[in-house]
Coordinates of C-alpha atoms in Angstrom, one line a residue:
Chain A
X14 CA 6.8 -13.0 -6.1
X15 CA 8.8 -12.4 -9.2
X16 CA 11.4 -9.3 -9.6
X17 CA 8.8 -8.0 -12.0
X18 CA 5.8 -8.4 -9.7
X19 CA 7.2 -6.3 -7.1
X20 CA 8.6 -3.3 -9.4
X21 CA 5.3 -3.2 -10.8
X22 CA 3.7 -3.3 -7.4
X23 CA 5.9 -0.6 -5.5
X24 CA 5.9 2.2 -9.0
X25 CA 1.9 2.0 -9.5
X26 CA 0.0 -1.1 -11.1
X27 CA -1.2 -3.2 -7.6
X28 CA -4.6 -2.8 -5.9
X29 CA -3.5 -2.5 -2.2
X30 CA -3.1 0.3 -0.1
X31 CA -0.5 3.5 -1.3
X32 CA 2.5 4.2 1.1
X33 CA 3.0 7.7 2.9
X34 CA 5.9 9.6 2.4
X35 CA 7.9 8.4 5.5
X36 CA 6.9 4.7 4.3
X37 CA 8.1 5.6 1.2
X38 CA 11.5 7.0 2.3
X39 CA 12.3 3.9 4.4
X40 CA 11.7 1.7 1.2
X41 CA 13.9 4.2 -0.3
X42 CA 16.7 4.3 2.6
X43 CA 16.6 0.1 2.3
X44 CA 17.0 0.4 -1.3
X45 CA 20.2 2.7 -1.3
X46 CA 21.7 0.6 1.5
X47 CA 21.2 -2.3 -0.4
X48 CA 23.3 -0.2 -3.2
X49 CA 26.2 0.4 -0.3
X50 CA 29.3 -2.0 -1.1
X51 CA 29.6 -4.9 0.9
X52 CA 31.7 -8.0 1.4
X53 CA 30.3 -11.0 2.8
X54 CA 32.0 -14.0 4.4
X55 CA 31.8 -17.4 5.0
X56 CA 33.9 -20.1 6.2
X57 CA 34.1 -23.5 4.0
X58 CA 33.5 -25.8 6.8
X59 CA 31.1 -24.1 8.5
X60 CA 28.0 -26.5 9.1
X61 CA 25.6 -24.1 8.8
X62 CA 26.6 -20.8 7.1
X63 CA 26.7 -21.0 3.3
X64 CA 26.8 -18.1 0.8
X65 CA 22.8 -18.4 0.9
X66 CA 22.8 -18.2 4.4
X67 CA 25.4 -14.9 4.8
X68 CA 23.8 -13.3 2.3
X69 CA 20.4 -13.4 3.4
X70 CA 21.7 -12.4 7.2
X71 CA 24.1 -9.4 5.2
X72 CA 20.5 -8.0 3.9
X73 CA 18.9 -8.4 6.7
X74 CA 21.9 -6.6 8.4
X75 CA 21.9 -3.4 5.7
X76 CA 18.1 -3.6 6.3
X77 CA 18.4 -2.6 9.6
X78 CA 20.8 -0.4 9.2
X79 CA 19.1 1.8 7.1
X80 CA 16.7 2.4 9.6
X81 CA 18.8 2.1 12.7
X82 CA 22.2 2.9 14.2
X83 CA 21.7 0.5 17.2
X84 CA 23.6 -2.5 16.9
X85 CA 21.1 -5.9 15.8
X86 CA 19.6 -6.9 19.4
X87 CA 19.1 -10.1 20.6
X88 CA 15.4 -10.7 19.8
X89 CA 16.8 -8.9 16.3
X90 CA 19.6 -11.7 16.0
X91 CA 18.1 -14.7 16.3
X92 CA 14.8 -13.8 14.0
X93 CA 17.4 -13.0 11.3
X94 CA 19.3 -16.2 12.3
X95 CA 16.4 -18.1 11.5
X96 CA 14.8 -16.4 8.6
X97 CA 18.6 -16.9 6.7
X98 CA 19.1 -20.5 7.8
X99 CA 15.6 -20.9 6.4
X100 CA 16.4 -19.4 3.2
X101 CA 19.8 -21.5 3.2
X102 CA 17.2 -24.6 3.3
X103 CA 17.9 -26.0 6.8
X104 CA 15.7 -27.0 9.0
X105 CA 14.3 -24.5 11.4
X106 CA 12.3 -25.6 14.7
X107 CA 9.8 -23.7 16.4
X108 CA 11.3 -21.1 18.5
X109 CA 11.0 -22.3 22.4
X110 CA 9.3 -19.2 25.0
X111 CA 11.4 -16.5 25.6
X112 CA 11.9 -17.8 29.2
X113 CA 13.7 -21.0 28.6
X114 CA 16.2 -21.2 30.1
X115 CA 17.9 -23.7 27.1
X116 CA 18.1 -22.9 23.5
X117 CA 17.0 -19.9 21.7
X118 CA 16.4 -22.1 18.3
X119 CA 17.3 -25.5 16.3
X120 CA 18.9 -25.9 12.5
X121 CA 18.2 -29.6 12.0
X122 CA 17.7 -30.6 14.9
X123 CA 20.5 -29.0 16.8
X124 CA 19.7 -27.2 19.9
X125 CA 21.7 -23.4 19.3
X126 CA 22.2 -20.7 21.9
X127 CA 22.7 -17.2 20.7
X128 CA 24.4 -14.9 22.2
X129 CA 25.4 -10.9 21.1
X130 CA 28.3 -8.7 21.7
X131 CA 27.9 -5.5 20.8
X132 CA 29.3 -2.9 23.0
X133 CA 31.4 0.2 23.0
X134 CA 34.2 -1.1 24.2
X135 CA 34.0 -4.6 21.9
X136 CA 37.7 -5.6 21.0
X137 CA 38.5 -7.5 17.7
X138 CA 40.9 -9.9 20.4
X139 CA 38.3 -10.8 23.6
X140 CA 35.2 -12.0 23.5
X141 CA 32.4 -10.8 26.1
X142 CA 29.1 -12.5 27.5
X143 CA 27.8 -10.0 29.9
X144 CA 24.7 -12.2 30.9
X145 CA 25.1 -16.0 30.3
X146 CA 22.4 -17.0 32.6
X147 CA 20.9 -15.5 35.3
X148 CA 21.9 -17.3 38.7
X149 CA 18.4 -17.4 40.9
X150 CA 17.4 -17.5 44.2
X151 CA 19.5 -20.7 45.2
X152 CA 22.9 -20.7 47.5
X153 CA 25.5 -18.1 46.6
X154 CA 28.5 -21.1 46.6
X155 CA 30.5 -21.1 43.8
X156 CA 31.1 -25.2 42.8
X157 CA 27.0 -24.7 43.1
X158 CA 26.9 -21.8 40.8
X159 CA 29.4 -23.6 38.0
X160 CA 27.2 -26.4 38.8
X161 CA 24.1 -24.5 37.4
X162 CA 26.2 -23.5 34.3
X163 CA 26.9 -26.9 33.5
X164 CA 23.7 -28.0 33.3
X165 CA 22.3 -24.5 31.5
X166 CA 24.8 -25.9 28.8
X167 CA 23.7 -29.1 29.0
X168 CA 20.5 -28.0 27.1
X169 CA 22.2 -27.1 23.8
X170 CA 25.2 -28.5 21.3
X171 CA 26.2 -25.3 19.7
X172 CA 26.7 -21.4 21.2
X173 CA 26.9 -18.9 18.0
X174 CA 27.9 -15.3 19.1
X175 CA 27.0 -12.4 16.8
X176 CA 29.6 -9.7 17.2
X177 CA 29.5 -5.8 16.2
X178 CA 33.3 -4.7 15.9
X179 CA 33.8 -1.1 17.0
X180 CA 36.0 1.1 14.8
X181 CA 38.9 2.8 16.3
X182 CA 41.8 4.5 15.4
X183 CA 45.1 5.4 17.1
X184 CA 45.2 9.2 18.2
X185 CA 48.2 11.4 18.3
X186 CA 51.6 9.6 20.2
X187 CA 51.0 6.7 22.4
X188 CA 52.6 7.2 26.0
X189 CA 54.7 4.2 26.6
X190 CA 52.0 1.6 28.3
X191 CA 48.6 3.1 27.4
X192 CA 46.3 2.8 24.7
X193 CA 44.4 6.0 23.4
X194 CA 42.0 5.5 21.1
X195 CA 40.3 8.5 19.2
X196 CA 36.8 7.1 18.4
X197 CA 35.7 8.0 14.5
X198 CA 32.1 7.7 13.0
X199 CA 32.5 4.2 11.5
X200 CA 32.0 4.5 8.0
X201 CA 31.8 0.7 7.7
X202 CA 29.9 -2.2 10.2
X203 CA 32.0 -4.9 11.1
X204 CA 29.9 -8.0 12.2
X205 CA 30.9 -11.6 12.8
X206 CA 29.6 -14.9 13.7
X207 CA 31.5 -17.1 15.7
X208 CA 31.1 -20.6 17.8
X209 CA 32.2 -20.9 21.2
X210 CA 33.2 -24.5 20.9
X211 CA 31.1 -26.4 23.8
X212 CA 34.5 -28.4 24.5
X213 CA 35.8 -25.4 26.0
X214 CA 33.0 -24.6 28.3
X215 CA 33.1 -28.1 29.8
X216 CA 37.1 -27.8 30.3
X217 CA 36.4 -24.7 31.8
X218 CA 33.9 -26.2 34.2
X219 CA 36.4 -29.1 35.0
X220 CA 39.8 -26.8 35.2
X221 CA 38.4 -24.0 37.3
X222 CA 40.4 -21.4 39.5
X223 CA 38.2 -19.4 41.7
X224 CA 38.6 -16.0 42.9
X225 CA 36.8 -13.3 44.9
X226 CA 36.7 -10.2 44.3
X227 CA 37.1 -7.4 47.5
X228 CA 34.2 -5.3 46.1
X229 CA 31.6 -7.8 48.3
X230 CA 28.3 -6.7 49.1
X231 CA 27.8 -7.6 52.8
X232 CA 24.1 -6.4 53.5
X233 CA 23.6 -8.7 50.5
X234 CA 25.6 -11.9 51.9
X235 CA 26.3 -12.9 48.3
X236 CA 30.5 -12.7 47.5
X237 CA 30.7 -11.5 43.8
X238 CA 33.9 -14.0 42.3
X239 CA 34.4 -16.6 39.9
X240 CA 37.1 -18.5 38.2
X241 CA 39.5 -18.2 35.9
X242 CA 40.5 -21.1 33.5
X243 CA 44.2 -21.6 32.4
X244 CA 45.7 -24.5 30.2
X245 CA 44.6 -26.0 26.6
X246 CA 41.6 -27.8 26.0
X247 CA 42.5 -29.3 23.2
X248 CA 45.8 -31.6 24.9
X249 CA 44.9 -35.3 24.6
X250 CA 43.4 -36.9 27.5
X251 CA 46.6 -38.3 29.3
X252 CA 48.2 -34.7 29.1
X253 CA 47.7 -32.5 32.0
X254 CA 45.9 -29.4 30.2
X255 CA 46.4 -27.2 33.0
X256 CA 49.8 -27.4 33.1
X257 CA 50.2 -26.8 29.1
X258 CA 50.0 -22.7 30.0
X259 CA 49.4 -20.1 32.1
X260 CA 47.5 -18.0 30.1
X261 CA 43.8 -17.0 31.0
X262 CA 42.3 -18.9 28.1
X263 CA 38.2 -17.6 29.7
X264 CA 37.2 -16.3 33.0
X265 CA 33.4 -17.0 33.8
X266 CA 32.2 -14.7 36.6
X267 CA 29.5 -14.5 39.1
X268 CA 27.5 -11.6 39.9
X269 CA 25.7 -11.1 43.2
X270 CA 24.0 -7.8 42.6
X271 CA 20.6 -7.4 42.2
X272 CA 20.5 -9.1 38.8
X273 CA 22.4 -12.1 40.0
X274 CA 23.8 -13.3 36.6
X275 CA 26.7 -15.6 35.2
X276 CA 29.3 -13.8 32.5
X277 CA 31.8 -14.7 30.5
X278 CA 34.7 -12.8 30.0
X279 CA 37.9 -12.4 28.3
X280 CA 37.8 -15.3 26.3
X281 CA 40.7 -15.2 23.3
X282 CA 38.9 -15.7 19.8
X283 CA 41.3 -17.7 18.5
X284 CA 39.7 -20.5 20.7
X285 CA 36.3 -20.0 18.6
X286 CA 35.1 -21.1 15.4
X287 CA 34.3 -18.1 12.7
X288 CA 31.2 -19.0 10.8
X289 CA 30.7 -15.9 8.7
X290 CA 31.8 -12.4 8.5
X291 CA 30.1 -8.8 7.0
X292 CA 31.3 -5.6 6.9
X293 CA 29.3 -3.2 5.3
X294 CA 30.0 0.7 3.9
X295 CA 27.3 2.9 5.5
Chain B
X24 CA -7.2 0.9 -12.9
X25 CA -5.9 -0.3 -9.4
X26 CA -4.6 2.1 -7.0
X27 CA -0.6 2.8 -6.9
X28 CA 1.4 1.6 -4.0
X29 CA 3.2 5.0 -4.5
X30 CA 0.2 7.4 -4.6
X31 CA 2.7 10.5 -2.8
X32 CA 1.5 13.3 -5.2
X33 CA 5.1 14.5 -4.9
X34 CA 6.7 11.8 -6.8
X35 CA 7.3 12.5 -9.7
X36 CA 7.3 9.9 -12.7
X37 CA 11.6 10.5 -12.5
X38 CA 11.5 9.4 -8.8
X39 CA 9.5 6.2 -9.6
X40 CA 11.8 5.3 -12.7
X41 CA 14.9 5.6 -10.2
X42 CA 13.1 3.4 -7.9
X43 CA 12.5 0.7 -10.3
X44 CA 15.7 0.9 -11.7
X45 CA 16.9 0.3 -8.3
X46 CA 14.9 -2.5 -7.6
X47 CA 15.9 -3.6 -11.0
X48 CA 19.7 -4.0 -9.9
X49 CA 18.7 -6.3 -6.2
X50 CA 19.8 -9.6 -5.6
X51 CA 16.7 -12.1 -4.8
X52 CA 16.9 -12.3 -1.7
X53 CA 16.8 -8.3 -1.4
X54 CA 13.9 -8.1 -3.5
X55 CA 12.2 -10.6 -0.9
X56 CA 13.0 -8.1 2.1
X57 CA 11.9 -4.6 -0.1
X58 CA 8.9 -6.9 -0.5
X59 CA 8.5 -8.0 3.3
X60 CA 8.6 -4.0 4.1
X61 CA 6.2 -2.9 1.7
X62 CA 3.4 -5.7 3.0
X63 CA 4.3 -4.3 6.6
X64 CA 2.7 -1.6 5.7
X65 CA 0.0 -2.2 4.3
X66 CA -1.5 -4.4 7.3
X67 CA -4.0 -3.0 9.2
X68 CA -3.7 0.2 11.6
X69 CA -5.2 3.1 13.4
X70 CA -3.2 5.8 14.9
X71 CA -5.4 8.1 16.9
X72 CA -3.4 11.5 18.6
X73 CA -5.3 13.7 20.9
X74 CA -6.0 17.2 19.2
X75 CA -5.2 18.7 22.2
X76 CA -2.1 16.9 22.3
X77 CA 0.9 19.9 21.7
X78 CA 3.2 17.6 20.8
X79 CA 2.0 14.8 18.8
X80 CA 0.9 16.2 15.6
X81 CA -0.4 14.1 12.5
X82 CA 3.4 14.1 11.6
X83 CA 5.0 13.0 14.6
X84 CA 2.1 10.3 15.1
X85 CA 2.6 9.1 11.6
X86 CA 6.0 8.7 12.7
X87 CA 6.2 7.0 15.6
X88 CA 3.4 4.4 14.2
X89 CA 6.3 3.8 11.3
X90 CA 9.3 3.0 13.6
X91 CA 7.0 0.7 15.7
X92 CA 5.8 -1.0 12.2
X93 CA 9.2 -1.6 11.3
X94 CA 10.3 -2.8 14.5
X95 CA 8.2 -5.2 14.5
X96 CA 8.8 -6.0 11.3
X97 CA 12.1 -7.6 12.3
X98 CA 11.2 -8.2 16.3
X99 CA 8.6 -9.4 18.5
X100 CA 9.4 -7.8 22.0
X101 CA 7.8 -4.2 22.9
X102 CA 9.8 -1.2 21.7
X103 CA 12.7 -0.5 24.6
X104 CA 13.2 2.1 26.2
X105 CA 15.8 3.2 24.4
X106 CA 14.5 2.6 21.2
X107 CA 11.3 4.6 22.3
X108 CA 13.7 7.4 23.0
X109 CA 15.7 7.3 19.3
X110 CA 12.3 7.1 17.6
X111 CA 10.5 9.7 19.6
X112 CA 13.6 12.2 19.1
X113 CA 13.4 11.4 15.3
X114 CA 10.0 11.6 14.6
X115 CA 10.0 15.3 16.4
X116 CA 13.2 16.5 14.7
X117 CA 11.3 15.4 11.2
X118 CA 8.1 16.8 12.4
X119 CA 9.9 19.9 12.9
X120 CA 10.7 20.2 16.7
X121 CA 14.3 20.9 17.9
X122 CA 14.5 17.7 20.0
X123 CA 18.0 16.5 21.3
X124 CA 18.6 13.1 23.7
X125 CA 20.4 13.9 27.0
X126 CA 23.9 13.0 26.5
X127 CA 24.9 10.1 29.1
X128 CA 22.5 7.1 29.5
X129 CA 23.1 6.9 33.0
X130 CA 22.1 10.8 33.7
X131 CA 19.9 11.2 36.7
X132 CA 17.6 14.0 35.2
X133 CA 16.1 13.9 31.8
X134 CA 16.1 12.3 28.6
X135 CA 15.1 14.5 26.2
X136 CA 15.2 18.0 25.2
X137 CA 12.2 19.1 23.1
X138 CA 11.9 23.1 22.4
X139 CA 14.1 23.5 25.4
X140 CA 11.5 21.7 27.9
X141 CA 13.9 18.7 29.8
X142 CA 11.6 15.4 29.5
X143 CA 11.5 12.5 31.4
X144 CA 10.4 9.2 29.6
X145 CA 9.3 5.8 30.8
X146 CA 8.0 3.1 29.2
X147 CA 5.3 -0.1 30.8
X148 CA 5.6 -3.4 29.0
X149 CA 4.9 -5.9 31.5
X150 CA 2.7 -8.7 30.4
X151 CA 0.3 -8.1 33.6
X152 CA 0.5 -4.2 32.7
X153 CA -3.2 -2.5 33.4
X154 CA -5.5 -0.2 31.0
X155 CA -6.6 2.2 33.6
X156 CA -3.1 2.9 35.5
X157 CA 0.0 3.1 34.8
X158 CA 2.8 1.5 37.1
X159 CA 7.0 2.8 37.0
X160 CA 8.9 -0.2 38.1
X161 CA 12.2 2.2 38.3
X162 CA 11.2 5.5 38.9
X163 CA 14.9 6.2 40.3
X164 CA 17.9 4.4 42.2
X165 CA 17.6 5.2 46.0
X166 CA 21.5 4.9 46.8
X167 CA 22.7 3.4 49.7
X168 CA 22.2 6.1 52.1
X169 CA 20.0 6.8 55.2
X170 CA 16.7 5.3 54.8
X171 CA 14.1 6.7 56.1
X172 CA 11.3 7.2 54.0
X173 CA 10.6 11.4 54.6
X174 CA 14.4 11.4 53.3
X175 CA 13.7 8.9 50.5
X176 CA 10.4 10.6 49.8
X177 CA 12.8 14.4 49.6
X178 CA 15.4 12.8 47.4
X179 CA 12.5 11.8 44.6
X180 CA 11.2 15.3 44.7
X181 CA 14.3 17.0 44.1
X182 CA 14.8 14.3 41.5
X183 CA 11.5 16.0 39.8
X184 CA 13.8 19.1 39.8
X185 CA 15.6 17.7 36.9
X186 CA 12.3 17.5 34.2
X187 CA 9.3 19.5 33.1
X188 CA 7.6 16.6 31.7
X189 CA 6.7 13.3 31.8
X190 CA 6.2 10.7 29.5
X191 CA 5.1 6.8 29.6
X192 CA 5.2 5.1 26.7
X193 CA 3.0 2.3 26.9
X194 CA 2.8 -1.0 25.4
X195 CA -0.6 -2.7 26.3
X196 CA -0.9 -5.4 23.2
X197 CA 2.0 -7.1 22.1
X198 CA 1.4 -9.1 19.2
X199 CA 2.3 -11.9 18.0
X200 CA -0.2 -10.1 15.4
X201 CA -1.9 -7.4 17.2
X202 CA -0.5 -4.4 18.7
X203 CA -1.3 -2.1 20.8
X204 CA 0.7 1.1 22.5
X205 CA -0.3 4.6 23.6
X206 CA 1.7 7.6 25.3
X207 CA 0.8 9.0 28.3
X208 CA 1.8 12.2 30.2
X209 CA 2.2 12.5 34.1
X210 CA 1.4 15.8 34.9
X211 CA 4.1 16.7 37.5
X212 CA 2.0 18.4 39.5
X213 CA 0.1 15.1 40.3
X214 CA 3.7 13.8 41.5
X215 CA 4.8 17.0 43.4
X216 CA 1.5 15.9 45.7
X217 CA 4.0 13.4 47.0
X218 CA 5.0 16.3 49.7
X219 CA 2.1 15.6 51.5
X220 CA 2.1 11.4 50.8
X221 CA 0.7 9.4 53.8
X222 CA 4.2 7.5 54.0
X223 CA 3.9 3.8 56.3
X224 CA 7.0 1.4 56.8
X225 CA 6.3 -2.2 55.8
X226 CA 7.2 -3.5 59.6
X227 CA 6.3 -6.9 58.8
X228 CA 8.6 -7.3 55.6
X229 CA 11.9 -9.6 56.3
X230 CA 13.8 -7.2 53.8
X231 CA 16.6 -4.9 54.7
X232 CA 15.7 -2.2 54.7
X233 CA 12.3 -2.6 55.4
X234 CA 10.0 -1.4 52.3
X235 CA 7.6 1.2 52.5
X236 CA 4.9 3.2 50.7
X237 CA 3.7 6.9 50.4
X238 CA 0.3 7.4 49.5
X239 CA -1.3 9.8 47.6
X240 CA -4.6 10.5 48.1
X241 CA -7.9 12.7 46.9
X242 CA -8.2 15.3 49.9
X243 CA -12.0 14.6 49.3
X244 CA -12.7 11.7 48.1
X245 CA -10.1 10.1 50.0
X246 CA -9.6 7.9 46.8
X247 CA -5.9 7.0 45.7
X248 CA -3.9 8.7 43.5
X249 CA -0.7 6.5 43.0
X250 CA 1.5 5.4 45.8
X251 CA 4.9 5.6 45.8
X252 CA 6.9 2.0 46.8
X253 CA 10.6 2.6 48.3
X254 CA 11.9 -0.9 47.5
X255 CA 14.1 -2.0 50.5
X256 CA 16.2 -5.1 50.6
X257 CA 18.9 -5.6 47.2
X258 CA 16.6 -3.5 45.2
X259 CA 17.1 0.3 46.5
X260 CA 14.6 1.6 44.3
X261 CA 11.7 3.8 43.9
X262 CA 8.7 2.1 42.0
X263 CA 5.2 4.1 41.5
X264 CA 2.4 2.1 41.7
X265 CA -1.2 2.5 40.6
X266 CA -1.3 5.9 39.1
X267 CA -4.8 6.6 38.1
X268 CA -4.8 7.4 34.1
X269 CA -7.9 9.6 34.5
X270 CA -5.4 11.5 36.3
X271 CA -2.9 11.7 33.5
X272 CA -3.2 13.2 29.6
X273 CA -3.3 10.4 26.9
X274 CA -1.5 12.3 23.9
X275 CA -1.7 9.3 21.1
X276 CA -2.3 5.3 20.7
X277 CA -1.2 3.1 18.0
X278 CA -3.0 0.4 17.0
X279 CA -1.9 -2.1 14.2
X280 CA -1.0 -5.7 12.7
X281 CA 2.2 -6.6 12.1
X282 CA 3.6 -10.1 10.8
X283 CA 7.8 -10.6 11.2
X284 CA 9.4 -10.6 8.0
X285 CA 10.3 -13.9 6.5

């Protein structure tokens, strides 16, 4: 429909229905957030996100922002995922049932996994996967359990991660070793898109350091734990990786309470790929 | 001449110039999501509210059938509990009511404030949920002390303590096209009857702690009322199964069409 054609059918001249006054204000909320300054980002050699792509996602994102203060949710996420990669012109595949246990969509022909971060305590530095997978009924062992995960990622070639940034700012003088952050209404949205390269996930499941934690849940028989993962991925294959550092470069962990459920934590972002990047003034 | 989209008699012809101008000044691809809204609304629906309902007037109903428009404007999956929450306590606040969320998520008493009354809300969205009774799959957390079902049976009425009222907000129909959700109220008087709840252990379960129920029936009729389910084994939880809705006060449903937006 042209610009024309919908000006002239919001202000008076189209046969359907009339809009209430709360329909009305939403149409108005979307149209002064669309009016809020923005910047959009995206990265040259990203396969996917082009400026059609992060502009249509940025919309969507002021869209529901202007009627919500809740961070995009997962089902949120990966309509707008496919409704921009559409309007960038790739290919978009059915969307499987919500209960497979694979990919959430496919951009020509790729099998993708989303995944969101979005909580209070999200850090520009670390990334967060507080469900992965959920672990099942089967034996609480854990080469079994990182077993599971290596086939879950088996079922797809790329793992995008939308991100909300929180806002913070330093309050008052910082005793020596402590942080104390002062949170502040955010007067802008931070979001970004990045990759969890699949190459680190299968180094992680070949390099892995397990651990238990003493927090374990007798009456249940299952051992909460899981393994940290140290060295560089990215060493050629005659290197030993694991000797290349001791950092933490991820840490996927298992846990046995009533949700049973695989995370992955404190994983550095300068091991991911950034796709695309808004912030928006709200 | 065809009937405006904008047919608010309180619009003035200022109001709609701004508008257009607005509209004037999007990008494509904004102009295509404006669009998208607009034909949301403009789908089919029927909100019905009970006119003995104290609560839900023609404004908060109009409300609450918006926010679930929209939401599925942009998602598939039954309105959250959470999101039930925001969009009740806005559509009252508009409508006129002083309604305020409790402050902490995890808070073992209410959720919402409205004129002073504490609330309690639920919400059903299971794909096997029934028409004619309404189940809580997490009534409360039972802890990880003694169980013994008189005790577990104590602990949920002193958790009614905390509330005046309660809510289920009810999703029956979840699209992909057609929807379908209502709100319900519990009287808590029917859940106080729990005092005198016919309570059994589940002696054949293999859980631990053994499950049991407390049943709550008609002194007369000796027909069921609900039945409460203390979930033994990992869970630790108190469900409530079964409650009749003949029993309960059906304050509004929504019925409407919605299509994602493209």
């Amino acid at each position: 429909m042209s610009r024309l054609a919908v000006i002239r059918r919001l202000v008076g001249v189209s046969p359907q229905a009339g809009l209430s006054t709360s329909q009305e204000a939403l149409i108005s909320n979307s149209l002064e957030a669309f009016s809020k300054s923005h910047a959009f980002y995206h990265s040259p050699t990203s396969w996917f996100a082009n400026k059609e792509f992060v502009e249509r996602f940025g919309d969507f994102l002021m869209l529901h922002h202007a009627v919500s203060d809740q961070a995009l949710s997962k089902d949120k996420f990966e309509h707008a995922f496919a409704a921009a990669c559409k309007w960038a012109k790739h290919i978009v595949g059915e969307t499987p049932s919500k209960t497979n246990p694979g990919h959430d969509v496919t951009i020509n022909n790729a099998r993708i996994s989303l995944k969101t971060q979005a909580d209070e305590s999200c850090e520009s530095g670390s990334v967060l996967i507080s469900k992965w997978m959920e672990l099942g009924k089967g034996p609480w062992q854990y080469n079994a359990l990182l077993q599971r995960f290596s086939t879950h990622i088996g079922n797809y070639e790329h793992i995008l991660i939308l991100r909300k940034l929180a806002r913070y700012r330093v309050h008052g003088k910082m005793p020596k070793g402590t942080r104390k952050y002062k949170k502040v209404p955010p007067d802008w949205l931070h979001y970004q898109l990045l990759e969890i390269p699949k190459q680190l996930l299968e180094y992680a499941v070949k390099y892995p350091i397990f651990y238990t934690t003493t927090d374990s849940d007798q009456d249940k028989g299952l051992l909460p734990g899981g393994c940290y993962v140290y060295g560089n991925p990215y060493l050629m294959a005659e290197e030993d990786p694991t000797k290349a550092s001791s950092d933490v470069i991820l840490e996927l962990s298992f846990d046995g309470g009533s949700e049973r459920k695989l995370r992955l934590r404190n994983l550095d972002v300068r091991f991911c790929i950034q796709h695309a990047e808004w912030k928006i003034h709200i | 001449m065809p009937a405006p989209i904008i047919k608010n008699p309180k619009m003035t012809k200022e109001e709609i110039t701004r508008i257009a101008q607005e509209l004037k000044l999007l990008t494509t691809s904004q102009l295509r999501w404006v669009e998208s809204v607009i034909g949301q609304f403009q789908l089919p629906n029927e909100f019905h509210r009970n006119p003995n309902s104290d609560w839900i007037t023609e404004s908060v109903l109009n409300a609450i059938g918006d926010s679930l428009r929209i939401h599925h404007a942009f998602s598939r999956q039954a309105l959250s509990k959470d999101r039930f929450e925001y969009a009740f306590e806005r559509a009252l606040t508009q409508s006129g009511f002083v309604a305020r969320l409790a402050n902490s998520r995890t808070n073992r008493g209410h959720d919402l404030t409205v004129n002073d009354i504490p609330v309690s809300l639920k919400t059903e969205a299971a794909s096997n949920i029934r028409a004619d009774t309404l189940h809580i799959s997490k009534f409360m957390e039972l802890g990880r002390g003694e169980w013994h079902l008189q005790t577990l049976r104590d602990l949920f009425l002193e958790h009614l303590q905390g509330y005046e009222r309660i809510f289920q907000f009810r999703c029956l129909s979840s699209g992909p096209v057609n929807y379908f959700y209502e709100l319900v109220e519990i009287p808590k008087t029917l859940l106080q009857e729990a005092e005198n709840a016919q309570l059994e252990v589940r002696e054949n379960s293999r859980q631990n702690p053994k499950p049991g129920y407390g049943y709550v029936r008609d002194l007369q009729s000796g027909l069921l009322k609900y039945a409460l389910y203390f979930d033994g084994g990992t869970e630790r939880k108190l469900q409530i199964k079964n409650i009749r809705k003949d029993l309960c006060f059906v304050h509004a449903s929504w019925s409407f069409q919605s299509g994602v937006l493209e």
